[in-house]
């Protein structure tokens, strides 16, 4: 257990529905990342927050995706009008920024299946 | 463009024999390099990281990796495999020119350990 938690662990939804995932980082970590991992691939960066500010978004993050970190603590990732191609493992990681090679601690992930 | 390539998608070894998982990176900037392990239904766990100090890096569970700038490689080794080492291994890079510190993952190497 890394101290990063994600909820739910599994989500099955029908195409066109909206889903929301939650990530609770390690409490003193000021930076929070979202990644997506599809079957047989390594995780890919989606977006990150420095405290409550969203500072970078990948081109993978279409306009159907939105992420928030309202008080600089937990974060949510929402996918609107889900598509079958959204099926993946969504990973959250947190980090305390002290230098350029700080460790990112990953949560267990939320596995999304879109039927 | 920055990228990381894991040269083997699957490696199979016998218990007690050495492990070698190969990784090459491409970067215009000084990299920080990591190896993460992912066991089934568990989160990503950091094995070790290179941050421009010693080129030979020792990690957890007897793993180590050597940074070779001339070869742009960061191969992971272990002298003697254990059954519990069976998992997916990811070579990961981040670049000091990237203020966000996002991680770029290789596609992964699945390690199987035969009794």
Short mmCIF file of C-alpha atoms in Angstrom, two decimals:
data_model
loop_
_atom_site.label_atom_id
_atom_site.label_comp_id
_atom_site.label_asym_id
_atom_site.label_seq_id
_atom_site.Cartn_x
_atom_site.Cartn_y
_atom_site.Cartn_z
CA UNK A 1 0.00 0.00 0.00
CA UNK A 2 1.59 3.26 -1.18
CA UNK A 3 -0.80 5.54 0.70
CA UNK A 4 -2.57 6.69 -2.48
CA UNK A 5 -6.15 5.45 -2.71
CA UNK A 6 -8.58 5.39 -5.62
CA UNK A 7 -12.29 4.80 -5.74
CA UNK A 8 -13.95 2.84 -7.18
CA UNK A 9 -11.55 0.03 -8.04
CA UNK A 10 -13.81 -1.20 -10.84
CA UNK A 11 -16.49 0.52 -12.87
CA UNK A 12 -18.66 -0.99 -15.57
CA UNK A 13 -20.82 1.40 -17.53
CA UNK A 14 -22.77 1.60 -20.73
CA UNK A 15 -21.63 3.69 -23.66
CA UNK A 16 -22.85 7.24 -23.39
CA UNK A 17 -22.99 7.34 -19.59
CA UNK A 18 -20.90 9.66 -17.45
CA UNK A 19 -18.45 8.32 -14.87
CA UNK A 20 -16.40 9.94 -12.13
CA UNK A 21 -13.34 8.58 -10.36
CA UNK A 22 -11.73 9.81 -7.17
CA UNK A 23 -8.11 9.86 -6.06
CA UNK A 24 -6.86 10.59 -2.54
CA UNK A 25 -3.12 11.32 -2.58
CA UNK A 26 -0.63 11.11 0.25
CA UNK A 27 -1.57 14.04 2.44
CA UNK A 28 1.58 16.19 2.23
CA UNK A 29 2.03 15.69 -1.52
CA UNK A 30 1.45 18.86 -3.50
CA UNK A 31 1.48 17.35 -6.97
CA UNK A 32 -1.07 14.89 -8.34
CA UNK A 33 -1.00 13.09 -11.69
CA UNK A 34 -3.50 11.08 -13.73
CA UNK A 35 -2.39 8.36 -16.16
CA UNK A 36 -4.27 5.90 -18.36
CA UNK A 37 -3.14 2.35 -19.03
CA UNK A 38 -4.69 0.24 -21.78
CA UNK A 39 -4.24 -3.51 -22.02
CA UNK A 40 -0.69 -4.53 -22.84
CA UNK A 41 0.65 -0.97 -22.75
CA UNK A 42 2.50 1.20 -20.30
CA UNK A 43 0.65 4.03 -18.57
CA UNK A 44 0.29 7.30 -20.48
CA UNK A 45 0.20 10.75 -18.90
CA UNK A 46 -3.14 12.56 -18.93
CA UNK A 47 -2.84 15.60 -16.68
CA UNK A 48 -1.33 16.92 -13.47
CA UNK A 49 -2.07 19.37 -10.66
CA UNK A 50 0.18 21.50 -8.53
CA UNK A 51 -1.97 22.00 -5.45
CA UNK A 52 -5.36 22.98 -6.91
CA UNK A 53 -4.04 24.30 -10.24
CA UNK A 54 -4.21 22.09 -13.31
CA UNK A 55 -0.93 22.90 -15.08
CA UNK A 56 -0.73 20.51 -18.02
CA UNK A 57 -3.08 18.38 -20.06
CA UNK A 58 -2.11 15.75 -22.59
CA UNK A 59 -3.62 15.73 -26.06
CA UNK A 60 -5.06 12.36 -24.97
CA UNK A 61 -7.41 14.28 -22.70
CA UNK A 62 -10.30 15.03 -25.02
CA UNK A 63 -12.97 17.58 -24.18
CA UNK A 64 -15.10 14.76 -22.75
CA UNK A 65 -12.60 14.45 -19.90
CA UNK A 66 -12.37 16.88 -17.03
CA UNK A 67 -10.30 16.75 -13.87
CA UNK A 68 -10.43 18.80 -10.72
CA UNK A 69 -8.57 19.14 -7.46
CA UNK A 70 -10.72 21.71 -5.70
CA UNK A 71 -8.91 22.12 -2.40
CA UNK A 72 -5.52 20.81 -3.37
CA UNK A 73 -6.22 17.50 -1.70
CA UNK A 74 -8.28 14.80 -3.43
CA UNK A 75 -8.91 14.87 -7.18
CA UNK A 76 -11.70 13.70 -9.45
CA UNK A 77 -11.58 12.63 -13.08
CA UNK A 78 -14.87 12.71 -14.97
CA UNK A 79 -15.53 11.21 -18.36
CA UNK A 80 -18.69 12.35 -20.11
CA UNK A 81 -20.48 10.35 -22.82
CA UNK A 82 -18.21 7.37 -22.41
CA UNK A 83 -17.05 5.44 -25.46
CA UNK A 84 -15.76 1.89 -25.71
CA UNK A 85 -12.30 3.28 -26.41
CA UNK A 86 -12.29 4.79 -22.91
CA UNK A 87 -12.03 1.30 -21.41
CA UNK A 88 -8.74 1.28 -19.53
CA UNK A 89 -7.10 1.41 -16.11
CA UNK A 90 -7.00 4.96 -14.77
CA UNK A 91 -4.08 5.54 -12.42
CA UNK A 92 -3.45 8.33 -10.01
CA UNK A 93 -0.05 9.22 -8.59
CA UNK A 94 1.15 11.80 -6.11
CA UNK A 95 4.47 13.38 -5.37
CA UNK A 96 6.02 15.88 -2.97
CA UNK A 97 8.09 18.24 -5.09
CA UNK A 98 11.61 18.62 -3.76
CA UNK A 99 13.68 18.07 -6.89
CA UNK A 100 13.61 16.81 -10.43
CA UNK A 101 13.50 13.08 -9.70
CA UNK A 102 11.05 12.75 -6.87
CA UNK A 103 9.26 9.46 -6.64
CA UNK A 104 5.67 9.31 -7.82
CA UNK A 105 3.53 7.01 -5.67
CA UNK A 106 0.76 5.25 -7.52
CA UNK A 107 -2.67 4.21 -6.39
CA UNK A 108 -4.15 0.81 -7.27
CA UNK A 109 -6.11 2.24 -10.18
CA UNK A 110 -9.71 2.29 -11.33
CA UNK A 111 -10.50 -0.20 -14.07
CA UNK A 112 -13.18 1.14 -16.40
CA UNK A 113 -15.13 -1.12 -18.74
CA UNK A 114 -17.47 0.55 -21.23
CA UNK A 115 -20.01 -1.81 -22.74
CA UNK B 1 11.34 13.53 -29.00
CA UNK B 2 11.71 11.82 -25.66
CA UNK B 3 10.91 8.12 -25.54
CA UNK B 4 11.78 4.88 -23.84
CA UNK B 5 11.98 1.44 -25.42
CA UNK B 6 11.89 -1.87 -23.64
CA UNK B 7 13.52 -4.34 -25.94
CA UNK B 8 11.67 -7.46 -24.79
CA UNK B 9 7.93 -7.75 -24.28
CA UNK B 10 8.35 -11.05 -22.43
CA UNK B 11 11.26 -12.67 -20.60
CA UNK B 12 11.17 -16.15 -19.09
CA UNK B 13 13.80 -17.42 -16.65
CA UNK B 14 14.17 -20.33 -14.26
CA UNK B 15 14.16 -19.74 -10.54
CA UNK B 16 17.68 -19.09 -9.29
CA UNK B 17 19.02 -17.87 -12.66
CA UNK B 18 19.92 -14.25 -13.52
CA UNK B 19 17.41 -11.73 -14.79
CA UNK B 20 18.12 -9.11 -17.46
CA UNK B 21 15.43 -6.68 -18.61
CA UNK B 22 16.62 -4.25 -21.28
CA UNK B 23 15.72 -0.59 -21.66
CA UNK B 24 16.92 2.19 -23.96
CA UNK B 25 15.87 5.81 -23.86
CA UNK B 26 15.98 8.73 -26.23
CA UNK B 27 16.29 12.24 -24.91
CA UNK B 28 17.66 15.65 -25.72
CA UNK B 29 17.81 16.44 -22.01
CA UNK B 30 19.35 14.84 -18.95
CA UNK B 31 17.00 12.08 -17.88
CA UNK B 32 15.91 10.71 -14.58
CA UNK B 33 15.30 6.99 -14.97
CA UNK B 34 13.15 4.61 -12.98
CA UNK B 35 12.08 1.00 -12.93
CA UNK B 36 8.59 0.22 -11.62
CA UNK B 37 7.04 -3.20 -11.07
CA UNK B 38 3.36 -4.07 -11.36
CA UNK B 39 2.06 -7.28 -9.86
CA UNK B 40 -1.39 -8.51 -10.96
CA UNK B 41 -4.18 -6.51 -9.35
CA UNK B 42 -1.68 -4.35 -7.49
CA UNK B 43 -0.43 -0.82 -7.99
CA UNK B 44 2.87 0.24 -9.50
CA UNK B 45 5.77 0.02 -7.09
CA UNK B 46 9.10 1.78 -7.48
CA UNK B 47 12.06 -0.61 -7.70
CA UNK B 48 14.84 1.92 -8.13
CA UNK B 49 15.75 5.27 -9.70
CA UNK B 50 18.73 7.02 -11.25
CA UNK B 51 19.16 10.70 -10.51
CA UNK B 52 22.68 11.54 -11.79
CA UNK B 53 24.57 10.34 -8.75
CA UNK B 54 26.07 6.84 -8.98
CA UNK B 55 25.55 5.17 -12.34
CA UNK B 56 24.97 1.79 -10.68
CA UNK B 57 21.74 1.97 -8.76
CA UNK B 58 20.60 -0.59 -6.22
CA UNK B 59 16.92 -1.10 -5.56
CA UNK B 60 14.60 -3.24 -3.54
CA UNK B 61 14.41 -7.05 -3.63
CA UNK B 62 17.96 -7.46 -4.97
CA UNK B 63 17.42 -5.58 -8.24
CA UNK B 64 19.94 -3.14 -9.66
CA UNK B 65 20.37 -1.12 -12.84
CA UNK B 66 23.26 0.61 -14.54
CA UNK B 67 22.95 3.93 -16.36
CA UNK B 68 25.14 3.98 -19.49
CA UNK B 69 24.98 7.37 -21.16
CA UNK B 70 27.07 6.32 -24.19
CA UNK B 71 24.60 3.52 -24.90
CA UNK B 72 21.50 5.43 -23.70
CA UNK B 73 20.59 2.33 -21.72
CA UNK B 74 19.29 1.52 -18.25
CA UNK B 75 19.04 -2.26 -18.05
CA UNK B 76 17.60 -3.96 -14.96
CA UNK B 77 19.33 -7.01 -13.49
CA UNK B 78 19.04 -9.43 -10.61
CA UNK B 79 21.54 -12.20 -9.91
CA UNK B 80 19.01 -14.85 -8.93
CA UNK B 81 15.32 -14.87 -9.81
CA UNK B 82 12.65 -15.77 -7.28
CA UNK B 83 9.14 -16.98 -8.03
CA UNK B 84 7.76 -13.80 -6.45
CA UNK B 85 9.57 -11.70 -9.10
CA UNK B 86 7.03 -12.74 -11.74
CA UNK B 87 5.34 -9.48 -12.73
CA UNK B 88 5.24 -6.69 -15.34
CA UNK B 89 8.23 -4.35 -15.26
CA UNK B 90 8.25 -0.82 -16.66
CA UNK B 91 11.24 1.30 -17.55
CA UNK B 92 10.30 4.93 -17.02
CA UNK B 93 11.92 8.27 -17.82
CA UNK B 94 11.32 11.85 -16.88
CA UNK B 95 13.25 14.82 -18.15
CA UNK B 96 14.70 17.60 -16.10
CA UNK B 97 13.65 20.09 -18.73
CA UNK B 98 10.05 19.15 -18.04
CA UNK B 99 8.83 21.26 -15.13
CA UNK B 100 5.80 19.05 -14.71
CA UNK B 101 7.87 15.95 -14.10
CA UNK B 102 5.49 13.65 -15.92
CA UNK B 103 6.67 10.09 -16.40
CA UNK B 104 7.06 8.44 -19.79
CA UNK B 105 6.64 4.67 -19.61
CA UNK B 106 7.98 1.93 -21.81
CA UNK B 107 5.57 -0.70 -23.03
CA UNK B 108 6.56 -3.12 -20.28
CA UNK B 109 8.31 -6.46 -20.00
CA UNK B 110 6.46 -9.40 -18.55
CA UNK B 111 8.79 -11.54 -16.47
CA UNK B 112 7.89 -15.19 -15.98
CA UNK B 113 9.81 -17.35 -13.49
CA UNK B 114 9.72 -21.11 -13.89
CA UNK B 115 10.26 -23.42 -10.92
#
